[in-house]
Amino acid sequence: MRVLVHIDDAEQWRQALADRLPEAEVITSAAPAEQRRGADYLAVWKPSAELLREPVALKGIVNLGAGVDALLNNPALPREVPIVKLRDAGMSELIGDYVRYGLLHFQRDFDRYRRQQAHHQWREHAVIDKADWPVGVLGLGAIGARVAAMVAADGFPVHGWSRSPKTLPGIHCHHGDEGLAALLERVRSLVLLLPDTPATRHIIDAEALARLPEGASLINPGRGTLIDEAALLDALGEDSAAAEGEGRLRGALLDAFPEEPLPEASPLWSHPRVMITPHMAGPTPLGEALDQVAEALRALEAGAPIDTVDPGAGY
C-alpha cells in the first residue's frame, strides 16, 4: 500500500511511519504528482482541497489529530472514503495539565494577584478549598473523560456532560439539554472539550453564560467555535486594562478560536481577564500517534473492524 503523509514535519512522520509499516511505501505531499495520485491512503492534518482530489483510488484517510472539523469542512473530501481519527494518543495528559493549570490560576487567585501587581497592591485573598470548587467538563470522549478523571483526582468535584448518557467513576455525569443547564448552574470553572459540530457551535452563548454562577471562569482547550465571542466579551465586562472590577464572568483561558491565528484586531488580545495561548494545549505526541496511525492503516487494508468518523455527527 502507498501512504501519503501531509503535516508539519512531514518527513519526520514519513520516516517514523515507514519504520512501523515496512510493507508500505510512505511518501509525503512533496512527492511527484504521479506518486501522489497513486496513494491508497492519506495520513493528513488540514490537507488542501487540491491534495484531497489527487488520489484516484483512495481507500481511507487517517486524520492526524482528534479534531476533524477542518477535514469534514473541506469541499473536496470524498464522502464515501472511511475516515479514522486519532483518539487521545497521549494528548489527554497534555490537555489535562493545561486544564489543571487553568483551574489553579483561578482557584488560587493568580489572576487577581497579577492584576494587583500592575497597581502595586499587596492584598492576600482567602483560599477556597478545592472541594468547594466544582468543575464542569463539557465533552466526555476519550480526552474529556481522561481530563475529568485527572481533575477529580486533584480533589475537585467534577460534573461532566455529554449528549447521551454516560457513567464514569468519580464523575457526576449529566446529559441532554436539561443536564447541561443543571451543570452550568453549579460549577465555578467550565472546561470545554467538545468537538466542532453543528450541534455544538456557540453552545456557550449568552444564555449559557448567564446560567453560570457569578464569578465563574471558562477554560477552552477544545474548539474555537464552541463559544459565542460577543457573548463572552459581554459577560467579561469592562475591557480596560486599568479596570479593577470584574464582569459577571471572572476570566477565561482560551486556546482555540474560530479564526487562527487570532486576528490582531480581536479585543480578546487586550482584555485584562483573558489569557490567550496559540492552540498549544494538546500537541500530538509523535510516538503514540504513529502507533495508532500504523494500527489504523493495517486495519483498513485488511478490512478489519475499526471505529470511523461519522461525518453527519462531526466526530
Coordinates of C-alpha atoms in Angstrom, one line a residue:
M1 CA 0.0 0.0 0.0
R2 CA 1.1 3.6 -0.6
V3 CA 0.5 6.1 2.2
L4 CA 0.7 9.8 1.6
V5 CA 1.6 11.9 4.7
H6 CA 0.7 15.6 5.0
I7 CA 1.5 17.5 8.2
D8 CA 4.1 19.9 9.5
D9 CA 7.4 18.0 9.8
A10 CA 6.0 15.5 7.3
E11 CA 9.4 14.0 6.6
Q12 CA 9.9 13.1 10.2
W13 CA 6.4 11.5 10.2
R14 CA 7.2 9.7 7.0
Q15 CA 10.4 8.1 8.2
A16 CA 8.8 7.0 11.6
L17 CA 5.7 5.6 9.9
A18 CA 7.9 3.8 7.3
D19 CA 9.7 2.1 10.2
R20 CA 6.4 0.9 11.6
L21 CA 5.0 -0.2 8.2
P22 CA 7.8 -1.8 6.3
E23 CA 5.3 -3.3 4.0
A24 CA 4.1 0.1 2.8
E25 CA 5.5 2.8 0.6
V26 CA 5.3 6.0 2.6
I27 CA 5.6 9.4 0.8
T28 CA 4.9 13.0 1.6
S29 CA 2.9 15.6 -0.2
A30 CA 6.2 16.9 -1.6
A31 CA 6.5 13.7 -3.8
P32 CA 5.9 13.9 -7.5
A33 CA 2.3 14.2 -8.7
E34 CA 2.2 10.8 -10.2
Q35 CA 3.1 9.2 -6.8
R36 CA 0.5 11.3 -5.0
R37 CA -2.2 10.2 -7.5
G38 CA -1.4 6.6 -6.7
A39 CA -1.8 6.9 -2.9
D40 CA -4.1 4.3 -1.3
Y41 CA -4.3 6.1 2.0
L42 CA -3.9 9.7 3.3
A43 CA -2.4 10.4 6.8
V44 CA -3.1 14.1 7.0
W45 CA -3.6 17.2 9.1
K46 CA -5.6 20.0 7.4
P47 CA -5.0 19.0 3.8
S48 CA -5.8 21.3 0.9
A49 CA -8.7 20.6 -1.4
E50 CA -6.2 20.0 -4.2
L51 CA -4.4 17.3 -2.2
L52 CA -7.7 15.5 -1.4
R53 CA -8.6 15.5 -5.1
E54 CA -5.4 14.0 -6.3
P55 CA -5.6 10.2 -5.4
V56 CA -7.6 8.3 -8.0
A57 CA -8.4 5.2 -5.9
L58 CA -8.3 6.4 -2.3
K59 CA -9.2 3.7 0.3
G60 CA -9.1 5.6 3.5
I61 CA -8.0 8.7 5.4
V62 CA -6.3 8.9 8.8
N63 CA -6.7 12.3 10.4
L64 CA -3.6 13.2 12.4
G65 CA -5.4 14.8 15.3
A66 CA -8.5 14.4 17.4
G67 CA -10.4 17.4 15.7
V68 CA -11.8 16.5 12.3
D69 CA -13.7 19.8 11.6
A70 CA -11.2 21.1 9.1
L71 CA -11.2 17.8 7.2
L72 CA -15.0 17.4 7.2
N73 CA -15.5 21.0 6.1
N74 CA -13.1 20.6 3.2
P75 CA -15.3 20.7 0.0
A76 CA -13.0 18.2 -1.7
L77 CA -13.4 15.5 0.9
P78 CA -14.6 12.2 -0.8
R79 CA -17.6 11.3 1.3
E80 CA -17.5 7.6 0.5
V81 CA -14.0 7.1 1.9
P82 CA -13.7 5.9 5.6
I83 CA -12.0 8.4 8.0
V84 CA -10.2 7.3 11.1
K85 CA -9.0 10.0 13.7
L86 CA -6.5 9.9 16.5
R87 CA -8.2 9.1 19.8
D88 CA -6.2 10.6 22.6
A89 CA -2.8 9.3 21.5
G90 CA -1.2 10.9 24.6
M91 CA -2.9 14.3 24.0
S92 CA -5.2 13.9 27.1
E93 CA -2.3 14.1 29.5
L94 CA -1.1 17.4 28.0
I95 CA -4.6 18.8 27.8
G96 CA -5.1 17.7 31.4
D97 CA -2.1 19.6 32.5
Y98 CA -3.3 22.7 30.7
V99 CA -6.7 22.4 32.4
R100 CA -5.2 21.9 35.8
Y101 CA -3.0 25.0 35.4
G102 CA -6.1 27.0 34.4
L103 CA -8.1 25.7 37.4
L104 CA -5.3 26.7 39.8
H105 CA -4.9 30.0 38.1
F106 CA -8.5 30.9 39.2
Q107 CA -8.9 28.8 42.3
R108 CA -5.7 30.2 43.9
D109 CA -6.4 33.8 42.7
F110 CA -3.3 34.1 40.5
D111 CA -5.4 36.2 38.0
R112 CA -6.2 38.7 40.8
Y113 CA -2.7 38.8 42.1
R114 CA -1.4 39.5 38.6
R115 CA -3.8 42.5 38.3
Q116 CA -2.8 43.7 41.7
Q117 CA 0.8 43.6 40.8
A118 CA 0.2 46.1 38.0
H119 CA -1.2 48.5 40.6
H120 CA 1.4 47.8 43.2
Q121 CA -1.2 46.3 45.5
W122 CA -0.4 44.0 48.4
R123 CA -3.5 42.1 49.4
E124 CA -4.0 38.4 50.2
H125 CA -7.1 36.5 49.3
A126 CA -8.6 33.7 51.3
V127 CA -8.0 30.3 49.7
I128 CA -11.2 28.4 48.7
D129 CA -10.8 24.7 49.1
K130 CA -10.8 22.5 46.0
A131 CA -13.7 20.6 47.5
D132 CA -15.7 23.8 47.3
W133 CA -14.7 24.5 43.7
P134 CA -16.9 22.3 41.4
V135 CA -15.6 22.0 37.8
G136 CA -17.7 21.3 34.7
V137 CA -16.3 19.3 31.8
L138 CA -18.3 19.5 28.5
G139 CA -17.4 16.6 26.3
L140 CA -16.7 13.1 27.7
G141 CA -15.0 11.4 24.8
A142 CA -11.6 9.8 25.2
I143 CA -9.9 13.0 26.0
G144 CA -12.7 14.6 28.0
A145 CA -13.1 11.5 30.2
R146 CA -9.4 11.4 31.0
V147 CA -9.2 15.1 31.8
A148 CA -12.2 14.8 34.0
A149 CA -10.6 11.9 35.9
M150 CA -7.3 13.9 36.3
V151 CA -9.2 16.9 37.7
A152 CA -11.2 14.7 40.1
A153 CA -8.0 13.0 41.3
D154 CA -6.8 16.5 42.3
G155 CA -9.7 16.9 44.7
F156 CA -12.1 19.0 42.6
P157 CA -15.8 17.8 42.4
V158 CA -16.3 17.2 38.7
H159 CA -19.5 17.4 36.7
G160 CA -19.3 16.0 33.2
W161 CA -21.7 16.5 30.3
S162 CA -22.3 14.6 27.0
R163 CA -25.1 14.4 24.5
S164 CA -26.1 10.8 25.5
P165 CA -26.0 9.2 29.0
K166 CA -22.6 8.1 30.3
T167 CA -21.3 6.7 33.6
L168 CA -17.8 7.5 34.7
P169 CA -16.3 6.6 38.1
G170 CA -16.0 9.7 40.4
I171 CA -17.7 12.0 37.9
H172 CA -21.2 13.4 38.3
C173 CA -22.4 12.8 34.7
H174 CA -25.2 14.9 33.0
H175 CA -26.6 14.6 29.5
G176 CA -29.0 16.4 27.2
D177 CA -30.3 19.9 27.4
E178 CA -31.6 19.7 31.0
G179 CA -28.4 18.1 32.1
L180 CA -26.4 21.0 30.5
A181 CA -28.5 23.6 32.3
A182 CA -28.1 21.8 35.6
L183 CA -24.3 21.5 35.2
L184 CA -23.9 25.2 34.3
E185 CA -25.7 26.4 37.4
R186 CA -23.4 24.6 39.8
V187 CA -19.8 24.9 38.5
R188 CA -17.2 27.6 39.3
S189 CA -15.0 26.7 36.3
L190 CA -16.2 25.4 33.0
V191 CA -13.9 23.3 30.7
L192 CA -14.8 22.9 27.0
L193 CA -13.7 19.7 25.3
L194 CA -16.4 19.2 22.8
P195 CA -15.9 18.6 19.0
D196 CA -16.9 21.2 16.5
T197 CA -20.3 20.0 15.1
P198 CA -23.4 21.9 14.1
A199 CA -24.9 20.9 17.5
T200 CA -22.0 22.3 19.5
R201 CA -21.3 25.6 17.7
H202 CA -21.9 28.5 20.1
I203 CA -23.1 26.1 22.7
I204 CA -21.6 28.6 25.1
D205 CA -23.8 31.6 24.2
A206 CA -25.3 34.4 26.2
E207 CA -28.0 32.1 27.7
A208 CA -25.4 29.5 28.8
L209 CA -23.1 32.1 30.3
A210 CA -25.9 33.7 32.2
R211 CA -26.6 30.3 33.9
L212 CA -23.0 30.2 35.3
P213 CA -22.7 31.4 38.9
E214 CA -21.4 34.9 39.4
G215 CA -17.6 34.9 39.2
A216 CA -17.2 31.6 37.2
S217 CA -14.3 31.1 34.9
L218 CA -14.0 29.5 31.5
I219 CA -11.2 27.3 30.1
N220 CA -11.3 26.3 26.4
P221 CA -8.7 23.9 25.1
G222 CA -11.3 22.4 22.8
R223 CA -12.7 24.1 19.6
G224 CA -13.0 27.9 19.0
T225 CA -16.5 27.6 17.5
L226 CA -17.9 26.4 20.9
I227 CA -18.1 30.0 22.2
D228 CA -20.1 33.0 21.1
E229 CA -17.3 35.6 21.3
A230 CA -19.6 38.6 21.5
A231 CA -21.5 37.0 24.4
L232 CA -18.2 36.1 26.1
L233 CA -16.9 39.7 25.9
D234 CA -20.2 40.9 27.3
A235 CA -20.0 38.5 30.2
L236 CA -16.4 39.5 30.9
G237 CA -17.4 43.2 31.1
E238 CA -15.0 46.1 31.1
D239 CA -12.1 45.5 28.8
S240 CA -9.9 48.4 30.0
A241 CA -6.6 47.2 31.4
A242 CA -6.9 49.8 34.1
A243 CA -10.3 48.4 35.3
E244 CA -10.1 46.8 38.8
G245 CA -13.5 45.3 38.9
E246 CA -14.7 42.1 37.2
G247 CA -17.6 41.3 35.0
R248 CA -20.1 38.6 35.6
L249 CA -17.6 36.1 34.3
R250 CA -14.4 36.3 36.2
G251 CA -12.0 35.3 33.4
A252 CA -11.2 33.0 30.6
L253 CA -8.2 30.9 29.4
L254 CA -8.6 30.4 25.7
D255 CA -6.5 28.1 23.4
A256 CA -8.8 27.7 20.4
F257 CA -10.5 30.3 18.2
P258 CA -12.8 30.3 15.1
E259 CA -10.1 32.0 13.1
E260 CA -6.5 31.1 13.8
P261 CA -4.1 32.8 14.3
L262 CA -6.4 35.1 16.3
P263 CA -6.7 38.3 14.3
E264 CA -4.7 41.2 15.6
A265 CA -7.8 43.3 15.9
S266 CA -9.6 40.9 18.2
P267 CA -10.5 42.6 21.5
L268 CA -9.6 39.3 23.3
W269 CA -5.9 40.1 23.0
S270 CA -6.1 43.1 25.3
H271 CA -8.8 42.1 27.7
P272 CA -7.3 42.1 31.2
R273 CA -9.2 38.9 32.3
V274 CA -8.4 36.8 29.2
M275 CA -5.3 34.6 28.8
I276 CA -4.6 33.5 25.2
T277 CA -2.4 30.6 24.1
P278 CA -1.8 29.7 20.4
H279 CA -3.6 26.3 20.2
M280 CA -0.9 24.5 22.1
A281 CA -2.8 22.8 24.9
G282 CA -2.7 19.3 23.3
P283 CA 0.1 18.9 20.7
T284 CA 0.2 15.3 19.3
P285 CA 2.9 13.2 20.8
L286 CA 4.6 11.6 17.8
G287 CA 5.3 8.1 19.1
E288 CA 1.8 7.2 20.4
A289 CA 0.2 8.9 17.4
L290 CA 2.3 6.9 14.9
D291 CA 1.4 3.7 16.7
Q292 CA -2.3 4.5 16.2
V293 CA -1.8 5.5 12.6
A294 CA 0.0 2.3 11.7
E295 CA -2.7 0.2 13.5
A296 CA -5.4 2.0 11.7
L297 CA -3.8 1.6 8.2
R298 CA -3.3 -2.1 8.8
A299 CA -6.9 -2.5 9.8
L300 CA -8.2 -0.5 6.8
E301 CA -6.1 -2.5 4.4
A302 CA -7.2 -5.8 5.9
G303 CA -10.9 -4.8 6.1
A304 CA -10.9 -5.4 9.8
P305 CA -13.4 -3.6 12.1
I306 CA -12.3 -0.1 13.2
D307 CA -14.0 2.9 14.6
T308 CA -14.5 5.6 11.9
V309 CA -15.7 9.1 11.9
D310 CA -19.4 9.8 11.4
P311 CA -19.4 12.9 9.0
G312 CA -23.0 13.6 9.9
A313 CA -22.3 13.7 13.7
G314 CA -19.0 15.5 13.1
Y315 CA -16.8 13.1 15.2

